[in-house]
Amino acid sequence: MVSNSRLVYSTETGDRREKRGPARSEAPRGPKLPDDGVVRIFREKGGRGGKVVTVVRGLGAGDLKAVATDLKRLCGTGGAVKDGAVELQGDHREKAAARLESQGYRVKLAGG
């Protein structure tokens, strides 16, 4: 028996390891946005293996799934709702901006 061992897992309480700072999934992605009612559309590729992704931020929580579905159909691409933002595969900022403006949102193109 090792005398300097420490308990890492228990069948009664589960994981006993100490947490060392925020988990990767808890860290918010992207810039901090003002709450001014403007939908911002970013083009990002950092941390994605060089792939370009269009990110739509500033939508209400109730609108995310419906807007994501509509934009994915319009652009003919895949995407997801993550961290309160809609992510579309590829650079579709102009198409997404035109569709959101036609639906009554105030839109700004942001980022590279």
Short mmCIF file of the N, C-alpha and C atoms (twelve columns), coordinates in Angstrom:
data_MODEL
# 
_entry.id   MODEL 
# 
loop_
_atom_site.group_PDB 
_atom_site.id 
_atom_site.type_symbol 
_atom_site.label_atom_id 
_atom_site.label_alt_id 
_atom_site.label_comp_id 
_atom_site.label_asym_id 
_atom_site.label_seq_id 
_atom_site.Cartn_x 
_atom_site.Cartn_y 
_atom_site.Cartn_z 
_atom_site.pdbx_PDB_model_num 
ATOM 1   N N  . MET A 1   0.840   -1.180 0.000   1 
ATOM 2   C CA . MET A 1   0.000   0.000  0.000   1 
ATOM 3   C C  . MET A 1   0.885   1.244  0.000   1 
ATOM 4   N N  . VAL A 2   0.537   2.215  -0.788  1 
ATOM 5   C CA . VAL A 2   1.308   3.444  -0.884  1 
ATOM 6   C C  . VAL A 2   0.806   4.401  0.191   1 
ATOM 7   N N  . SER A 3   1.713   4.951  0.949   1 
ATOM 8   C CA . SER A 3   1.311   5.803  2.067   1 
ATOM 9   C C  . SER A 3   0.974   7.234  1.650   1 
ATOM 10  N N  . ASN A 4   1.506   7.714  0.519   1 
ATOM 11  C CA . ASN A 4   1.253   9.098  0.128   1 
ATOM 12  C C  . ASN A 4   0.191   9.197  -0.979  1 
ATOM 13  N N  . SER A 5   -0.648  8.182  -1.132  1 
ATOM 14  C CA . SER A 5   -1.679  8.224  -2.163  1 
ATOM 15  C C  . SER A 5   -2.826  9.137  -1.723  1 
ATOM 16  N N  . ARG A 6   -3.559  9.610  -2.682  1 
ATOM 17  C CA . ARG A 6   -4.725  10.427 -2.357  1 
ATOM 18  C C  . ARG A 6   -5.914  9.869  -3.114  1 
ATOM 19  N N  . LEU A 7   -7.085  10.007 -2.543  1 
ATOM 20  C CA . LEU A 7   -8.307  9.469  -3.116  1 
ATOM 21  C C  . LEU A 7   -8.701  10.297 -4.336  1 
ATOM 22  N N  . VAL A 8   -8.902  9.632  -5.474  1 
ATOM 23  C CA . VAL A 8   -9.238  10.313 -6.708  1 
ATOM 24  C C  . VAL A 8   -10.697 10.068 -7.085  1 
ATOM 25  N N  . TYR A 9   -11.209 8.888  -6.770  1 
ATOM 26  C CA . TYR A 9   -12.582 8.554  -7.124  1 
ATOM 27  C C  . TYR A 9   -13.181 7.695  -6.019  1 
ATOM 28  N N  . SER A 10  -14.430 7.937  -5.717  1 
ATOM 29  C CA . SER A 10  -15.138 7.157  -4.727  1 
ATOM 30  C C  . SER A 10  -16.448 6.684  -5.330  1 
ATOM 31  N N  . THR A 11  -16.819 5.443  -5.080  1 
ATOM 32  C CA . THR A 11  -18.080 4.940  -5.625  1 
ATOM 33  C C  . THR A 11  -19.284 5.624  -4.986  1 
ATOM 34  N N  . GLU A 12  -19.096 6.193  -3.821  1 
ATOM 35  C CA . GLU A 12  -20.204 6.873  -3.146  1 
ATOM 36  C C  . GLU A 12  -20.395 8.308  -3.635  1 
ATOM 37  N N  . THR A 13  -19.299 9.036  -3.809  1 
ATOM 38  C CA . THR A 13  -19.414 10.458 -4.148  1 
ATOM 39  C C  . THR A 13  -18.883 10.807 -5.525  1 
ATOM 40  N N  . GLY A 14  -18.308 9.865  -6.244  1 
ATOM 41  C CA . GLY A 14  -17.822 10.134 -7.597  1 
ATOM 42  C C  . GLY A 14  -16.433 10.735 -7.616  1 
ATOM 43  N N  . ASP A 15  -16.214 11.642 -8.557  1 
ATOM 44  C CA . ASP A 15  -14.910 12.255 -8.789  1 
ATOM 45  C C  . ASP A 15  -14.500 13.101 -7.590  1 
ATOM 46  N N  . ARG A 16  -13.318 12.847 -7.050  1 
ATOM 47  C CA . ARG A 16  -12.831 13.568 -5.878  1 
ATOM 48  C C  . ARG A 16  -11.651 14.468 -6.195  1 
ATOM 49  N N  . ARG A 17  -11.285 14.574 -7.476  1 
ATOM 50  C CA . ARG A 17  -10.143 15.421 -7.833  1 
ATOM 51  C C  . ARG A 17  -10.505 16.885 -7.645  1 
ATOM 52  N N  . GLU A 18  -9.501  17.686 -7.325  1 
ATOM 53  C CA . GLU A 18  -9.701  19.120 -7.173  1 
ATOM 54  C C  . GLU A 18  -9.831  19.760 -8.546  1 
ATOM 55  N N  . LYS A 19  -10.719 20.700 -8.662  1 
ATOM 56  C CA . LYS A 19  -10.892 21.419 -9.925  1 
ATOM 57  C C  . LYS A 19  -9.846  22.518 -9.994  1 
ATOM 58  N N  . ARG A 20  -9.173  22.624 -11.122 1 
ATOM 59  C CA . ARG A 20  -8.103  23.605 -11.284 1 
ATOM 60  C C  . ARG A 20  -8.541  24.674 -12.273 1 
ATOM 61  N N  . GLY A 21  -9.303  25.659 -11.843 1 
ATOM 62  C CA . GLY A 21  -9.732  26.753 -12.700 1 
ATOM 63  C C  . GLY A 21  -10.946 26.374 -13.534 1 
ATOM 64  N N  . PRO A 22  -11.392 27.283 -14.387 1 
ATOM 65  C CA . PRO A 22  -12.589 27.017 -15.173 1 
ATOM 66  C C  . PRO A 22  -12.347 25.939 -16.225 1 
ATOM 67  N N  . ALA A 23  -13.347 25.128 -16.420 1 
ATOM 68  C CA . ALA A 23  -13.252 24.100 -17.453 1 
ATOM 69  C C  . ALA A 23  -13.279 24.765 -18.823 1 
ATOM 70  N N  . ARG A 24  -12.786 24.076 -19.811 1 
ATOM 71  C CA . ARG A 24  -12.704 24.641 -21.157 1 
ATOM 72  C C  . ARG A 24  -14.078 25.019 -21.701 1 
ATOM 73  N N  . SER A 25  -15.095 24.212 -21.412 1 
ATOM 74  C CA . SER A 25  -16.428 24.487 -21.935 1 
ATOM 75  C C  . SER A 25  -17.096 25.671 -21.233 1 
ATOM 76  N N  . GLU A 26  -16.643 26.024 -20.041 1 
ATOM 77  C CA . GLU A 26  -17.244 27.126 -19.300 1 
ATOM 78  C C  . GLU A 26  -16.730 28.485 -19.756 1 
ATOM 79  N N  . ALA A 27  -15.588 28.523 -20.405 1 
ATOM 80  C CA . ALA A 27  -15.023 29.793 -20.841 1 
ATOM 81  C C  . ALA A 27  -15.839 30.332 -22.014 1 
ATOM 82  N N  . PRO A 28  -16.337 31.571 -21.916 1 
ATOM 83  C CA . PRO A 28  -17.125 32.119 -23.014 1 
ATOM 84  C C  . PRO A 28  -16.254 32.361 -24.237 1 
ATOM 85  N N  . ARG A 29  -16.786 31.996 -25.400 1 
ATOM 86  C CA . ARG A 29  -16.047 32.201 -26.642 1 
ATOM 87  C C  . ARG A 29  -16.445 33.539 -27.232 1 
ATOM 88  N N  . GLY A 30  -15.510 34.154 -27.906 1 
ATOM 89  C CA . GLY A 30  -15.806 35.396 -28.596 1 
ATOM 90  C C  . GLY A 30  -15.750 36.602 -27.683 1 
ATOM 91  N N  . PRO A 31  -15.904 37.766 -28.278 1 
ATOM 92  C CA . PRO A 31  -15.804 39.015 -27.521 1 
ATOM 93  C C  . PRO A 31  -17.042 39.291 -26.685 1 
ATOM 94  N N  . LYS A 32  -16.891 40.112 -25.668 1 
ATOM 95  C CA . LYS A 32  -18.008 40.559 -24.837 1 
ATOM 96  C C  . LYS A 32  -18.808 41.569 -25.645 1 
ATOM 97  N N  . LEU A 33  -20.109 41.341 -25.768 1 
ATOM 98  C CA . LEU A 33  -20.942 42.202 -26.598 1 
ATOM 99  C C  . LEU A 33  -21.808 43.125 -25.751 1 
ATOM 100 N N  . PRO A 34  -22.030 44.350 -26.206 1 
ATOM 101 C CA . PRO A 34  -22.957 45.226 -25.505 1 
ATOM 102 C C  . PRO A 34  -24.386 44.744 -25.725 1 
ATOM 103 N N  . ASP A 35  -25.250 45.034 -24.773 1 
ATOM 104 C CA . ASP A 35  -26.654 44.635 -24.883 1 
ATOM 105 C C  . ASP A 35  -27.442 45.790 -25.499 1 
ATOM 106 N N  . ASP A 36  -27.252 46.018 -26.810 1 
ATOM 107 C CA . ASP A 36  -27.885 47.144 -27.479 1 
ATOM 108 C C  . ASP A 36  -28.920 46.724 -28.516 1 
ATOM 109 N N  . GLY A 37  -29.246 45.439 -28.573 1 
ATOM 110 C CA . GLY A 37  -30.263 44.972 -29.500 1 
ATOM 111 C C  . GLY A 37  -29.788 44.781 -30.923 1 
ATOM 112 N N  . VAL A 38  -28.491 44.876 -31.152 1 
ATOM 113 C CA . VAL A 38  -27.940 44.705 -32.498 1 
ATOM 114 C C  . VAL A 38  -27.389 43.289 -32.614 1 
ATOM 115 N N  . VAL A 39  -27.737 42.611 -33.695 1 
ATOM 116 C CA . VAL A 39  -27.212 41.280 -33.974 1 
ATOM 117 C C  . VAL A 39  -25.897 41.452 -34.720 1 
ATOM 118 N N  . ARG A 40  -24.839 40.839 -34.226 1 
ATOM 119 C CA . ARG A 40  -23.524 40.963 -34.844 1 
ATOM 120 C C  . ARG A 40  -23.137 39.642 -35.493 1 
ATOM 121 N N  . ILE A 41  -22.588 39.726 -36.699 1 
ATOM 122 C CA . ILE A 41  -22.213 38.550 -37.456 1 
ATOM 123 C C  . ILE A 41  -20.696 38.564 -37.645 1 
ATOM 124 N N  . PHE A 42  -20.035 37.546 -37.112 1 
ATOM 125 C CA . PHE A 42  -18.584 37.439 -37.130 1 
ATOM 126 C C  . PHE A 42  -18.155 36.336 -38.088 1 
ATOM 127 N N  . ARG A 43  -16.936 36.456 -38.593 1 
ATOM 128 C CA . ARG A 43  -16.284 35.362 -39.302 1 
ATOM 129 C C  . ARG A 43  -15.093 34.959 -38.449 1 
ATOM 130 N N  . GLU A 44  -15.052 33.697 -38.033 1 
ATOM 131 C CA . GLU A 44  -13.978 33.216 -37.172 1 
ATOM 132 C C  . GLU A 44  -13.358 31.968 -37.777 1 
ATOM 133 N N  . LYS A 45  -12.070 31.777 -37.497 1 
ATOM 134 C CA . LYS A 45  -11.446 30.516 -37.851 1 
ATOM 135 C C  . LYS A 45  -10.418 30.066 -36.826 1 
ATOM 136 N N  . GLY A 46  -10.199 30.853 -35.803 1 
ATOM 137 C CA . GLY A 46  -9.255  30.478 -34.761 1 
ATOM 138 C C  . GLY A 46  -9.743  29.301 -33.943 1 
ATOM 139 N N  . GLY A 47  -8.887  28.330 -33.731 1 
ATOM 140 C CA . GLY A 47  -9.233  27.172 -32.921 1 
ATOM 141 C C  . GLY A 47  -10.130 26.180 -33.633 1 
ATOM 142 N N  . ARG A 48  -10.250 26.292 -34.943 1 
ATOM 143 C CA . ARG A 48  -11.136 25.412 -35.701 1 
ATOM 144 C C  . ARG A 48  -10.387 24.692 -36.815 1 
ATOM 145 N N  . GLY A 49  -9.116  24.544 -36.664 1 
ATOM 146 C CA . GLY A 49  -8.323  23.839 -37.662 1 
ATOM 147 C C  . GLY A 49  -8.243  24.569 -38.986 1 
ATOM 148 N N  . GLY A 50  -8.347  25.893 -38.979 1 
ATOM 149 C CA . GLY A 50  -8.254  26.673 -40.206 1 
ATOM 150 C C  . GLY A 50  -9.561  26.803 -40.961 1 
ATOM 151 N N  . LYS A 51  -10.625 26.173 -40.469 1 
ATOM 152 C CA . LYS A 51  -11.926 26.254 -41.143 1 
ATOM 153 C C  . LYS A 51  -12.623 27.551 -40.756 1 
ATOM 154 N N  . VAL A 52  -13.276 28.172 -41.730 1 
ATOM 155 C CA . VAL A 52  -13.988 29.428 -41.492 1 
ATOM 156 C C  . VAL A 52  -15.401 29.114 -41.017 1 
ATOM 157 N N  . VAL A 53  -15.838 29.849 -39.999 1 
ATOM 158 C CA . VAL A 53  -17.174 29.683 -39.440 1 
ATOM 159 C C  . VAL A 53  -17.809 31.059 -39.305 1 
ATOM 160 N N  . THR A 54  -19.086 31.167 -39.666 1 
ATOM 161 C CA . THR A 54  -19.848 32.395 -39.471 1 
ATOM 162 C C  . THR A 54  -20.579 32.270 -38.148 1 
ATOM 163 N N  . VAL A 55  -20.412 33.257 -37.253 1 
ATOM 164 C CA . VAL A 55  -21.015 33.213 -35.933 1 
ATOM 165 C C  . VAL A 55  -21.957 34.408 -35.792 1 
ATOM 166 N N  . VAL A 56  -23.212 34.123 -35.420 1 
ATOM 167 C CA . VAL A 56  -24.233 35.153 -35.235 1 
ATOM 168 C C  . VAL A 56  -24.481 35.282 -33.741 1 
ATOM 169 N N  . ARG A 57  -24.180 36.451 -33.181 1 
ATOM 170 C CA . ARG A 57  -24.364 36.701 -31.746 1 
ATOM 171 C C  . ARG A 57  -25.325 37.868 -31.538 1 
ATOM 172 N N  . GLY A 58  -25.986 37.859 -30.390 1 
ATOM 173 C CA . GLY A 58  -26.872 38.959 -30.046 1 
ATOM 174 C C  . GLY A 58  -28.339 38.644 -30.252 1 
ATOM 175 N N  . LEU A 59  -28.662 37.395 -30.561 1 
ATOM 176 C CA . LEU A 59  -30.057 36.995 -30.720 1 
ATOM 177 C C  . LEU A 59  -30.638 36.638 -29.360 1 
ATOM 178 N N  . GLY A 60  -31.952 36.738 -29.231 1 
ATOM 179 C CA . GLY A 60  -32.611 36.324 -28.009 1 
ATOM 180 C C  . GLY A 60  -32.576 34.814 -27.865 1 
ATOM 181 N N  . ALA A 61  -32.624 34.326 -26.630 1 
ATOM 182 C CA . ALA A 61  -32.528 32.887 -26.377 1 
ATOM 183 C C  . ALA A 61  -33.671 32.119 -27.033 1 
ATOM 184 N N  . GLY A 62  -34.842 32.709 -27.126 1 
ATOM 185 C CA . GLY A 62  -35.977 32.032 -27.733 1 
ATOM 186 C C  . GLY A 62  -35.887 31.939 -29.240 1 
ATOM 187 N N  . ASP A 63  -35.070 32.789 -29.862 1 
ATOM 188 C CA . ASP A 63  -34.972 32.830 -31.325 1 
ATOM 189 C C  . ASP A 63  -33.866 31.951 -31.885 1 
ATOM 190 N N  . LEU A 64  -32.976 31.470 -31.054 1 
ATOM 191 C CA . LEU A 64  -31.760 30.820 -31.541 1 
ATOM 192 C C  . LEU A 64  -32.030 29.628 -32.449 1 
ATOM 193 N N  . LYS A 65  -32.845 28.677 -32.003 1 
ATOM 194 C CA . LYS A 65  -33.052 27.462 -32.798 1 
ATOM 195 C C  . LYS A 65  -33.743 27.766 -34.121 1 
ATOM 196 N N  . ALA A 66  -34.768 28.619 -34.090 1 
ATOM 197 C CA . ALA A 66  -35.501 28.940 -35.317 1 
ATOM 198 C C  . ALA A 66  -34.608 29.670 -36.315 1 
ATOM 199 N N  . VAL A 67  -33.832 30.628 -35.834 1 
ATOM 200 C CA . VAL A 67  -32.930 31.380 -36.716 1 
ATOM 201 C C  . VAL A 67  -31.839 30.461 -37.260 1 
ATOM 202 N N  . ALA A 68  -31.300 29.581 -36.416 1 
ATOM 203 C CA . ALA A 68  -30.263 28.655 -36.870 1 
ATOM 204 C C  . ALA A 68  -30.790 27.760 -37.986 1 
ATOM 205 N N  . THR A 69  -31.978 27.217 -37.813 1 
ATOM 206 C CA . THR A 69  -32.567 26.355 -38.839 1 
ATOM 207 C C  . THR A 69  -32.780 27.114 -40.139 1 
ATOM 208 N N  . ASP A 70  -33.305 28.322 -40.035 1 
ATOM 209 C CA . ASP A 70  -33.569 29.138 -41.224 1 
ATOM 210 C C  . ASP A 70  -32.263 29.472 -41.961 1 
ATOM 211 N N  . LEU A 71  -31.244 29.876 -41.227 1 
ATOM 212 C CA . LEU A 71  -29.978 30.256 -41.862 1 
ATOM 213 C C  . LEU A 71  -29.258 29.048 -42.460 1 
ATOM 214 N N  . LYS A 72  -29.329 27.902 -41.804 1 
ATOM 215 C CA . LYS A 72  -28.691 26.700 -42.358 1 
ATOM 216 C C  . LYS A 72  -29.359 26.303 -43.672 1 
ATOM 217 N N  . ARG A 73  -30.687 26.421 -43.739 1 
ATOM 218 C CA . ARG A 73  -31.391 26.116 -44.996 1 
ATOM 219 C C  . ARG A 73  -31.031 27.110 -46.084 1 
ATOM 220 N N  . LEU A 74  -31.013 28.395 -45.726 1 
ATOM 221 C CA . LEU A 74  -30.699 29.436 -46.698 1 
ATOM 222 C C  . LEU A 74  -29.304 29.233 -47.295 1 
ATOM 223 N N  . CYS A 75  -28.333 28.953 -46.438 1 
ATOM 224 C CA . CYS A 75  -26.945 28.850 -46.884 1 
ATOM 225 C C  . CYS A 75  -26.592 27.457 -47.397 1 
ATOM 226 N N  . GLY A 76  -27.441 26.478 -47.149 1 
ATOM 227 C CA . GLY A 76  -27.154 25.117 -47.594 1 
ATOM 228 C C  . GLY A 76  -25.935 24.541 -46.911 1 
ATOM 229 N N  . THR A 77  -25.841 24.754 -45.613 1 
ATOM 230 C CA . THR A 77  -24.657 24.332 -44.877 1 
ATOM 231 C C  . THR A 77  -25.045 23.804 -43.510 1 
ATOM 232 N N  . GLY A 78  -24.098 23.220 -42.830 1 
ATOM 233 C CA . GLY A 78  -24.316 22.739 -41.476 1 
ATOM 234 C C  . GLY A 78  -24.073 23.843 -40.476 1 
ATOM 235 N N  . GLY A 79  -24.448 23.581 -39.254 1 
ATOM 236 C CA . GLY A 79  -24.239 24.567 -38.209 1 
ATOM 237 C C  . GLY A 79  -24.768 24.065 -36.890 1 
ATOM 238 N N  . ALA A 80  -24.656 24.907 -35.870 1 
ATOM 239 C CA . ALA A 80  -25.086 24.525 -34.532 1 
ATOM 240 C C  . ALA A 80  -25.381 25.767 -33.711 1 
ATOM 241 N N  . VAL A 81  -26.081 25.561 -32.602 1 
ATOM 242 C CA . VAL A 81  -26.287 26.611 -31.610 1 
ATOM 243 C C  . VAL A 81  -25.373 26.285 -30.442 1 
ATOM 244 N N  . LYS A 82  -24.404 27.163 -30.165 1 
ATOM 245 C CA . LYS A 82  -23.447 26.951 -29.077 1 
ATOM 246 C C  . LYS A 82  -23.255 28.246 -28.306 1 
ATOM 247 N N  . ASP A 83  -23.289 28.139 -26.999 1 
ATOM 248 C CA . ASP A 83  -22.982 29.267 -26.112 1 
ATOM 249 C C  . ASP A 83  -23.790 30.514 -26.457 1 
ATOM 250 N N  . GLY A 84  -25.054 30.362 -26.784 1 
ATOM 251 C CA . GLY A 84  -25.907 31.507 -27.076 1 
ATOM 252 C C  . GLY A 84  -25.642 32.152 -28.420 1 
ATOM 253 N N  . ALA A 85  -24.994 31.440 -29.334 1 
ATOM 254 C CA . ALA A 85  -24.696 31.964 -30.666 1 
ATOM 255 C C  . ALA A 85  -25.002 30.904 -31.710 1 
ATOM 256 N N  . VAL A 86  -25.289 31.351 -32.917 1 
ATOM 257 C CA . VAL A 86  -25.512 30.446 -34.034 1 
ATOM 258 C C  . VAL A 86  -24.215 30.357 -34.821 1 
ATOM 259 N N  . GLU A 87  -23.724 29.140 -35.052 1 
ATOM 260 C CA . GLU A 87  -22.509 28.933 -35.824 1 
ATOM 261 C C  . GLU A 87  -22.875 28.245 -37.130 1 
ATOM 262 N N  . LEU A 88  -22.424 28.819 -38.251 1 
ATOM 263 C CA . LEU A 88  -22.644 28.249 -39.577 1 
ATOM 264 C C  . LEU A 88  -21.298 27.887 -40.183 1 
ATOM 265 N N  . GLN A 89  -21.220 26.739 -40.816 1 
ATOM 266 C CA . GLN A 89  -19.969 26.322 -41.444 1 
ATOM 267 C C  . GLN A 89  -19.761 27.112 -42.727 1 
ATOM 268 N N  . GLY A 90  -18.623 27.788 -42.831 1 
ATOM 269 C CA . GLY A 90  -18.302 28.570 -44.018 1 
ATOM 270 C C  . GLY A 90  -18.537 30.058 -43.794 1 
ATOM 271 N N  . ASP A 91  -18.156 30.850 -44.792 1 
ATOM 272 C CA . ASP A 91  -18.316 32.312 -44.718 1 
ATOM 273 C C  . ASP A 91  -19.620 32.700 -45.411 1 
ATOM 274 N N  . HIS A 92  -20.664 32.952 -44.619 1 
ATOM 275 C CA . HIS A 92  -21.986 33.295 -45.140 1 
ATOM 276 C C  . HIS A 92  -22.502 34.583 -44.509 1 
ATOM 277 N N  . ARG A 93  -21.597 35.520 -44.229 1 
ATOM 278 C CA . ARG A 93  -22.002 36.732 -43.517 1 
ATOM 279 C C  . ARG A 93  -22.997 37.562 -44.305 1 
ATOM 280 N N  . GLU A 94  -22.784 37.736 -45.600 1 
ATOM 281 C CA . GLU A 94  -23.675 38.601 -46.384 1 
ATOM 282 C C  . GLU A 94  -25.075 38.001 -46.498 1 
ATOM 283 N N  . LYS A 95  -25.162 36.702 -46.765 1 
ATOM 284 C CA . LYS A 95  -26.466 36.033 -46.854 1 
ATOM 285 C C  . LYS A 95  -27.210 36.104 -45.529 1 
ATOM 286 N N  . ALA A 96  -26.490 35.820 -44.436 1 
ATOM 287 C CA . ALA A 96  -27.109 35.826 -43.114 1 
ATOM 288 C C  . ALA A 96  -27.577 37.231 -42.748 1 
ATOM 289 N N  . ALA A 97  -26.764 38.244 -43.066 1 
ATOM 290 C CA . ALA A 97  -27.144 39.624 -42.748 1 
ATOM 291 C C  . ALA A 97  -28.388 40.037 -43.529 1 
ATOM 292 N N  . ALA A 98  -28.437 39.705 -44.803 1 
ATOM 293 C CA . ALA A 98  -29.601 40.070 -45.615 1 
ATOM 294 C C  . ALA A 98  -30.865 39.402 -45.088 1 
ATOM 295 N N  . ARG A 99  -30.783 38.117 -44.710 1 
ATOM 296 C CA . ARG A 99  -31.968 37.412 -44.210 1 
ATOM 297 C C  . ARG A 99  -32.430 37.981 -42.878 1 
ATOM 298 N N  . LEU A 100 -31.493 38.246 -41.975 1 
ATOM 299 C CA . LEU A 100 -31.868 38.775 -40.667 1 
ATOM 300 C C  . LEU A 100 -32.447 40.184 -40.768 1 
ATOM 301 N N  . GLU A 101 -31.900 41.012 -41.668 1 
ATOM 302 C CA . GLU A 101 -32.465 42.349 -41.866 1 
ATOM 303 C C  . GLU A 101 -33.878 42.266 -42.417 1 
ATOM 304 N N  . SER A 102 -34.137 41.313 -43.315 1 
ATOM 305 C CA . SER A 102 -35.481 41.162 -43.866 1 
ATOM 306 C C  . SER A 102 -36.471 40.671 -42.810 1 
ATOM 307 N N  . GLN A 103 -35.965 40.039 -41.748 1 
ATOM 308 C CA . GLN A 103 -36.816 39.582 -40.651 1 
ATOM 309 C C  . GLN A 103 -36.969 40.639 -39.567 1 
ATOM 310 N N  . GLY A 104 -36.364 41.815 -39.753 1 
ATOM 311 C CA . GLY A 104 -36.562 42.920 -38.819 1 
ATOM 312 C C  . GLY A 104 -35.482 43.109 -37.779 1 
ATOM 313 N N  . TYR A 105 -34.383 42.385 -37.852 1 
ATOM 314 C CA . TYR A 105 -33.280 42.558 -36.894 1 
ATOM 315 C C  . TYR A 105 -32.371 43.687 -37.368 1 
ATOM 316 N N  . ARG A 106 -31.747 44.382 -36.420 1 
ATOM 317 C CA . ARG A 106 -30.691 45.335 -36.739 1 
ATOM 318 C C  . ARG A 106 -29.395 44.543 -36.757 1 
ATOM 319 N N  . VAL A 107 -28.658 44.626 -37.868 1 
ATOM 320 C CA . VAL A 107 -27.503 43.759 -38.083 1 
ATOM 321 C C  . VAL A 107 -26.247 44.574 -38.342 1 
ATOM 322 N N  . LYS A 108 -25.120 44.081 -37.790 1 
ATOM 323 C CA . LYS A 108 -23.813 44.644 -38.084 1 
ATOM 324 C C  . LYS A 108 -22.876 43.509 -38.438 1 
ATOM 325 N N  . LEU A 109 -22.069 43.720 -39.479 1 
ATOM 326 C CA . LEU A 109 -21.002 42.768 -39.795 1 
ATOM 327 C C  . LEU A 109 -19.806 43.134 -38.936 1 
ATOM 328 N N  . ALA A 110 -19.294 42.176 -38.194 1 
ATOM 329 C CA . ALA A 110 -18.194 42.443 -37.277 1 
ATOM 330 C C  . ALA A 110 -17.092 41.433 -37.520 1 
ATOM 331 N N  . GLY A 111 -15.892 41.779 -37.142 1 
ATOM 332 C CA . GLY A 111 -14.779 40.852 -37.302 1 
ATOM 333 C C  . GLY A 111 -14.325 40.761 -38.747 1 
ATOM 334 N N  . GLY A 112 -13.229 40.024 -38.974 1 
ATOM 335 C CA . GLY A 112 -12.596 39.898 -40.269 1 
ATOM 336 C C  . GLY A 112 -13.439 39.230 -41.254 1 
# 
